Short mmCIF file of C-alpha atoms in Angstrom, two decimals:
data_model
loop_
_atom_site.label_atom_id
_atom_site.label_comp_id
_atom_site.label_asym_id
_atom_site.label_seq_id
_atom_site.Cartn_x
_atom_site.Cartn_y
_atom_site.Cartn_z
CA LYS U 1 0.00 -0.01 -0.01
CA PHE U 2 2.82 2.44 0.86
CA PRO U 3 4.35 2.38 -2.68
CA VAL U 4 0.94 2.99 -4.29
CA GLU U 5 0.29 5.90 -1.91
CA ALA U 6 3.73 7.30 -2.64
CA ALA U 7 3.12 7.14 -6.39
CA GLN U 8 -0.31 8.80 -5.98
CA GLY U 9 1.22 11.44 -3.76
CA ALA U 10 3.96 12.17 -6.32
CA TYR U 11 1.17 12.55 -8.90
CA ASP U 12 -0.66 15.02 -6.65
CA MET U 13 2.52 17.06 -6.21
CA GLY U 14 3.13 17.10 -9.97
CA ARG U 15 -0.47 18.13 -10.65
CA ALA U 16 -0.19 21.04 -8.16
CA TYR U 17 3.04 22.13 -9.87
CA LEU U 18 1.45 22.04 -13.30
CA HIS U 19 -1.56 23.99 -12.05
CA MET U 20 0.80 26.60 -10.53
CA ARG U 21 2.53 26.98 -13.87
CA GLU U 22 -0.74 27.11 -15.74
CA ALA U 23 -2.23 29.69 -13.41
CA ASN U 24 0.87 31.86 -13.56
CA TYR U 25 -0.74 33.94 -10.84
CA ILE U 26 1.40 36.29 -8.71
CA GLY U 27 1.35 35.36 -5.07
CA ALA U 28 -0.20 31.91 -5.57
CA ASP U 29 2.90 29.74 -5.12
CA LYS U 30 2.33 29.13 -1.37
CA PHE U 31 -1.24 28.02 -2.12
CA PHE U 32 -0.05 25.46 -4.64
CA HIS U 33 2.67 24.26 -2.23
CA ALA U 34 0.06 23.73 0.49
CA ARG U 35 -2.46 22.14 -1.90
CA GLY U 36 0.02 19.65 -3.39
CA ASN U 37 1.16 18.59 0.07
CA TYR U 38 -2.37 18.40 1.36
CA ASP U 39 -3.61 16.26 -1.54
CA ALA U 40 -0.59 13.94 -1.30
CA ALA U 41 -0.86 13.52 2.45
CA GLN U 42 -4.51 12.55 2.12
CA ARG U 43 -3.33 9.40 0.27
CA GLY U 44 -1.79 8.04 3.48
CA ALA U 45 1.72 7.55 4.85
CA GLY U 46 3.21 6.92 1.40
CA GLY U 47 1.70 10.11 -0.01
CA GLU U 48 2.89 12.12 2.98
CA TRP U 49 6.36 10.71 2.57
CA ALA U 50 6.42 11.55 -1.16
CA ALA U 51 5.23 15.09 -0.48
CA GLU U 52 7.97 15.65 2.09
CA VAL U 53 10.75 14.23 -0.13
CA ILE U 54 9.59 16.19 -3.17
CA SER U 55 9.15 19.41 -1.16
CA ASP U 56 12.53 19.13 0.51
CA ALA U 57 14.28 18.34 -2.79
CA ARG U 58 12.58 21.29 -4.54
CA GLU U 59 13.58 23.69 -1.81
CA TRP U 60 17.15 22.32 -1.76
CA VAL U 61 17.46 22.86 -5.50
CA GLN U 62 16.03 26.32 -5.32
CA GLY U 63 18.17 27.18 -2.35
CA SER U 64 21.28 26.06 -4.22
CA SER U 65 20.40 28.36 -7.07
CA GLY U 66 20.73 31.42 -4.78
CA ARG U 67 17.04 31.82 -4.02
CA GLY U 68 16.39 33.60 -0.72
CA HIS U 69 16.38 31.64 2.53
CA LEU U 70 13.28 33.46 3.84
CA ASP U 71 11.22 32.61 0.75
CA SER U 72 12.31 28.99 0.91
CA GLU U 73 11.30 28.80 4.60
CA ALA U 74 7.93 30.35 3.75
CA ASP U 75 7.46 27.68 1.08
CA GLN U 76 8.34 24.97 3.61
CA GLU U 77 5.87 26.43 6.10
CA ALA U 78 3.13 26.14 3.44
CA ASN U 79 4.36 22.61 2.66
CA ARG U 80 4.12 21.55 6.31
CA TRP U 81 0.73 23.25 6.71
CA GLY U 82 -0.75 21.28 3.82
CA ARG U 83 0.91 18.00 4.78
CA GLY U 84 -0.41 18.41 8.32
CA GLY U 85 -4.02 18.62 7.05
CA GLY U 86 -4.29 22.41 7.11
CA ASP U 87 -6.69 24.02 4.62
CA PRO U 88 -4.60 25.13 1.60
CA ASN U 89 -7.03 28.08 1.13
CA LYS U 90 -5.19 29.79 3.98
CA TYR U 91 -2.67 30.68 1.24
CA ARG U 92 -5.13 31.37 -1.60
CA PRO U 93 -4.60 34.85 -3.00
CA ALA U 94 -7.59 36.98 -3.81
CA GLY U 95 -8.63 36.62 -7.45
CA LEU U 96 -7.11 33.18 -8.09
CA PRO U 97 -9.58 31.46 -10.48
CA ASP U 98 -11.92 28.98 -8.74
CA LYS U 99 -10.76 26.14 -11.07
CA TYR U 100 -7.72 25.88 -8.77
#
């Protein structure tokens, strides 16, 4: 069951990333971080694990490219919020289309 949950969680993370790119909406990145982690964690322990690994890897890569530490920590806060079952809409910016 764990491997299936992990694969489903990775799918959820990828879908959130693609939606973030599609929306191209200023200020929405934290919402998509939280939503991807939330959706993945709802799959079970495997999904939660996948979300954490993917989130940590993404922040590590972005941190290595010179991206600001404070922004990376804010992303991680949104990641943890979603993974912990928090409502991703806490990070939804005004005006983001309802389809997301």
